[in-house]
Amino acid sequence: MKKALYILAIAVMAAACSKGSRVNPDSAAVGGYSTYNSSPVGQYMMSIADDLVAGALTELETSFLLEKSEVTWNSRFKGMTIVKADEMDDTWSLTYEGQLTMGGSTYETRFSIVATREVVQEGQHADWTVSVSGTRAEREGYSCKFVGMGSLGYQTGGSRTGWNQIYGKLSMDVFKDKARIDTGLLVFNGAPSAAQFVRGL
């Protein structure tokens, strides 16, 4: 009986080891910075990069189809103004002030984005280089101030539904009753899911 249990234990261990040996060495990694999704501040910053910036770029591209200089259609960004920087340049200034829904919550938000169109693919979103800065008020006296450290690059990478590559750095200060209580830096170097987050600078 003891011999049978011993053989069973060896078999279980061998099966477990064989499963581990099938891990893809190209995708396996340890170490590095903490990922954004392990922190509420990091998740909030990703909402700025996704819900706010990428959302505004989507509406900018829609404005080209409608030949509008303001978001007047049914959109979270209704009222956002769009001004072409120069007739010979593919650069636009986007300005918004109002109640914006982001991450499922709606609060007073202000932002300014300067977006330069880099590459246009047929039937896809364009690639964009953007600078962004803004503020957002939250409940119970909380607010934040965010700014891109240099430019952020949004690239489609062949995606037809959005931008699957982001490059650059986004910083944010968190305030409680106008006193700064936290800071964060979100570093993009490709896939949004691989963004590196540093808190409390």
Coordinates of C-alpha atoms in Angstrom, one line a residue:
M1 CA 0.0 0.0 0.0
K2 CA 2.8 2.4 0.9
K3 CA 4.6 1.6 -2.3
A4 CA 1.4 2.4 -4.3
L5 CA 1.0 5.8 -2.7
Y6 CA 4.7 6.6 -3.3
I7 CA 4.3 5.7 -7.0
L8 CA 1.1 7.9 -7.2
A9 CA 2.9 10.9 -5.6
I10 CA 5.8 10.6 -8.1
A11 CA 3.3 10.5 -11.0
V12 CA 1.5 13.6 -9.7
M13 CA 4.8 15.5 -9.4
A14 CA 5.9 14.4 -12.8
A15 CA 2.7 15.7 -14.3
A16 CA 3.1 19.0 -12.6
C17 CA 6.6 19.4 -13.8
S18 CA 5.7 18.6 -17.4
K19 CA 3.0 21.3 -17.3
G20 CA 5.5 23.8 -16.1
S21 CA 7.9 22.9 -18.9
R22 CA 5.3 24.0 -21.5
V23 CA 5.5 27.7 -20.4
N24 CA 6.4 29.9 -23.4
P25 CA 9.9 31.3 -22.5
D26 CA 9.3 34.3 -24.8
S27 CA 6.3 35.5 -22.7
A28 CA 7.5 34.4 -19.2
A29 CA 9.1 37.1 -17.1
V30 CA 9.7 38.1 -13.5
G31 CA 10.8 41.4 -12.0
G32 CA 10.3 44.9 -13.3
Y33 CA 8.0 47.7 -12.1
S34 CA 4.6 47.0 -10.6
T35 CA 1.8 46.9 -13.2
Y36 CA -0.8 49.7 -13.2
N37 CA -3.7 47.3 -12.5
S38 CA -2.3 46.5 -9.0
S39 CA -3.0 50.1 -7.8
P40 CA -6.2 52.2 -7.9
V41 CA -4.0 55.2 -8.8
G42 CA -2.5 53.2 -11.7
Q43 CA -6.0 52.1 -12.9
Y44 CA -7.2 55.7 -12.8
M45 CA -4.3 56.9 -14.9
M46 CA -5.0 54.1 -17.4
S47 CA -8.6 55.5 -17.6
I48 CA -7.1 58.9 -18.5
A49 CA -5.0 57.3 -21.3
D50 CA -7.9 55.2 -22.5
D51 CA -11.3 56.7 -21.7
L52 CA -10.1 60.3 -22.0
V53 CA -7.2 60.6 -24.5
A54 CA -8.2 57.7 -26.8
G55 CA -11.8 58.7 -26.5
A56 CA -11.0 62.2 -27.6
L57 CA -9.0 61.0 -30.5
T58 CA -11.9 58.8 -31.7
E59 CA -14.1 61.9 -31.6
L60 CA -11.5 63.9 -33.5
E61 CA -11.5 61.3 -36.3
T62 CA -15.3 61.4 -36.3
S63 CA -15.2 65.2 -36.7
F64 CA -13.3 64.7 -40.0
L65 CA -16.2 62.6 -41.4
L66 CA -18.8 65.1 -40.2
E67 CA -16.7 68.2 -41.1
K68 CA -17.4 69.7 -37.6
S69 CA -15.2 71.8 -35.4
E70 CA -17.1 71.0 -32.3
V71 CA -18.5 67.8 -30.9
T72 CA -22.3 68.4 -31.3
W73 CA -23.4 64.8 -31.8
N74 CA -24.3 62.3 -29.1
S75 CA -21.0 61.8 -27.3
R76 CA -19.4 61.8 -23.9
F77 CA -17.3 64.6 -25.3
K78 CA -20.2 66.8 -26.4
G79 CA -19.0 70.4 -26.4
M80 CA -15.3 69.6 -27.1
T81 CA -13.9 72.2 -29.5
I82 CA -11.5 71.2 -32.4
V83 CA -9.2 73.8 -33.9
K84 CA -6.8 73.0 -36.7
A85 CA -3.4 74.4 -35.8
D86 CA -2.3 75.1 -39.3
E87 CA -3.8 74.5 -42.7
M88 CA -0.7 72.8 -44.0
D89 CA -0.1 70.7 -40.8
D90 CA -2.0 67.7 -39.5
T91 CA -2.2 69.1 -36.0
W92 CA -5.4 69.9 -34.1
S93 CA -6.1 71.4 -30.6
L94 CA -8.8 69.8 -28.6
T95 CA -10.3 71.6 -25.6
Y96 CA -13.0 70.3 -23.2
E97 CA -14.6 71.6 -20.0
G98 CA -17.6 69.9 -18.5
Q99 CA -19.1 66.8 -16.9
L100 CA -17.2 63.9 -18.4
T101 CA -18.0 60.2 -17.8
M102 CA -14.7 58.2 -17.3
G103 CA -14.3 54.8 -15.8
G104 CA -18.1 54.7 -15.1
S105 CA -18.2 58.0 -13.1
T106 CA -19.1 61.5 -14.2
Y107 CA -17.3 64.5 -12.8
E108 CA -16.1 68.0 -13.8
T109 CA -13.2 67.6 -16.1
R110 CA -11.0 70.0 -18.1
F111 CA -8.3 69.0 -20.6
S112 CA -6.3 70.3 -23.5
I113 CA -4.9 68.0 -26.1
V114 CA -2.7 68.8 -29.1
A115 CA -2.8 65.9 -31.6
T116 CA -0.7 65.5 -34.7
R117 CA -1.7 62.8 -37.2
E118 CA 1.3 60.7 -38.2
V119 CA 0.1 57.7 -40.3
V120 CA -3.3 57.1 -41.8
Q121 CA -4.2 53.5 -42.7
E122 CA -7.2 52.7 -44.9
G123 CA -10.2 51.7 -42.8
Q124 CA -8.3 52.1 -39.5
H125 CA -7.6 54.7 -36.9
A126 CA -4.7 57.0 -37.6
D127 CA -1.5 57.0 -35.6
W128 CA -1.3 60.1 -33.4
T129 CA 1.3 62.0 -31.4
V130 CA -0.4 63.9 -28.6
S131 CA 0.4 66.2 -25.7
V132 CA -2.2 66.3 -22.9
S133 CA -2.8 68.2 -19.7
G134 CA -5.9 68.5 -17.5
T135 CA -7.7 68.3 -14.2
R136 CA -10.6 66.4 -12.8
A137 CA -12.7 66.9 -9.7
E138 CA -13.9 63.9 -7.7
R139 CA -16.2 63.3 -4.8
E140 CA -15.4 64.2 -1.1
G141 CA -12.8 66.9 -2.0
Y142 CA -10.6 64.7 -4.1
S143 CA -9.2 65.9 -7.4
C144 CA -6.3 65.2 -9.8
K145 CA -4.0 67.0 -12.2
F146 CA -2.5 65.1 -15.0
V147 CA 0.0 65.9 -17.8
G148 CA 2.0 64.0 -20.4
M149 CA 5.7 64.2 -19.8
G150 CA 6.6 65.0 -23.4
S151 CA 4.4 63.5 -26.1
L152 CA 2.4 60.3 -26.1
G153 CA 2.3 58.1 -29.2
Y154 CA -0.9 56.2 -30.0
Q155 CA -0.4 53.6 -32.8
T156 CA -2.8 51.2 -34.3
G157 CA -0.3 48.4 -34.9
G158 CA -2.7 46.9 -37.5
S159 CA -5.8 47.1 -35.1
R160 CA -9.1 48.2 -36.7
T161 CA -10.8 48.8 -33.3
G162 CA -8.4 51.1 -31.5
W163 CA -4.8 51.8 -30.6
N164 CA -2.9 48.8 -29.3
Q165 CA 0.5 50.5 -28.9
I166 CA 1.1 53.5 -26.6
Y167 CA 4.5 55.1 -26.0
G168 CA 5.5 57.9 -23.6
K169 CA 4.9 58.9 -20.0
L170 CA 1.9 60.2 -18.1
S171 CA 2.1 61.8 -14.6
M172 CA -0.6 62.6 -12.2
D173 CA -0.9 64.4 -8.8
V174 CA -3.8 63.5 -6.5
F175 CA -5.3 66.1 -4.1
K176 CA -7.5 66.0 -1.1
D177 CA -9.0 69.4 -0.3
K178 CA -6.3 71.0 -2.5
A179 CA -3.5 69.4 -0.6
R180 CA -1.4 67.0 -2.7
I181 CA -1.5 63.5 -1.1
D182 CA -0.2 61.2 -3.9
T183 CA 1.6 61.1 -7.2
G184 CA 2.0 58.6 -10.0
L185 CA 3.8 57.9 -13.2
L186 CA 2.6 55.6 -15.9
V187 CA 5.2 54.6 -18.5
F188 CA 4.1 53.2 -21.8
N189 CA 6.4 51.3 -24.1
G190 CA 4.1 49.3 -26.4
A191 CA 1.1 47.2 -25.4
P192 CA -1.1 49.2 -22.9
S193 CA -1.4 46.1 -20.7
A194 CA 2.4 46.1 -20.1
A195 CA 2.4 49.7 -18.9
Q196 CA 4.7 50.2 -15.9
F197 CA 3.5 52.2 -12.9
V198 CA 5.5 54.0 -10.2
R199 CA 3.7 55.6 -7.3
G200 CA 4.7 58.2 -4.7
L201 CA 7.4 60.2 -6.5

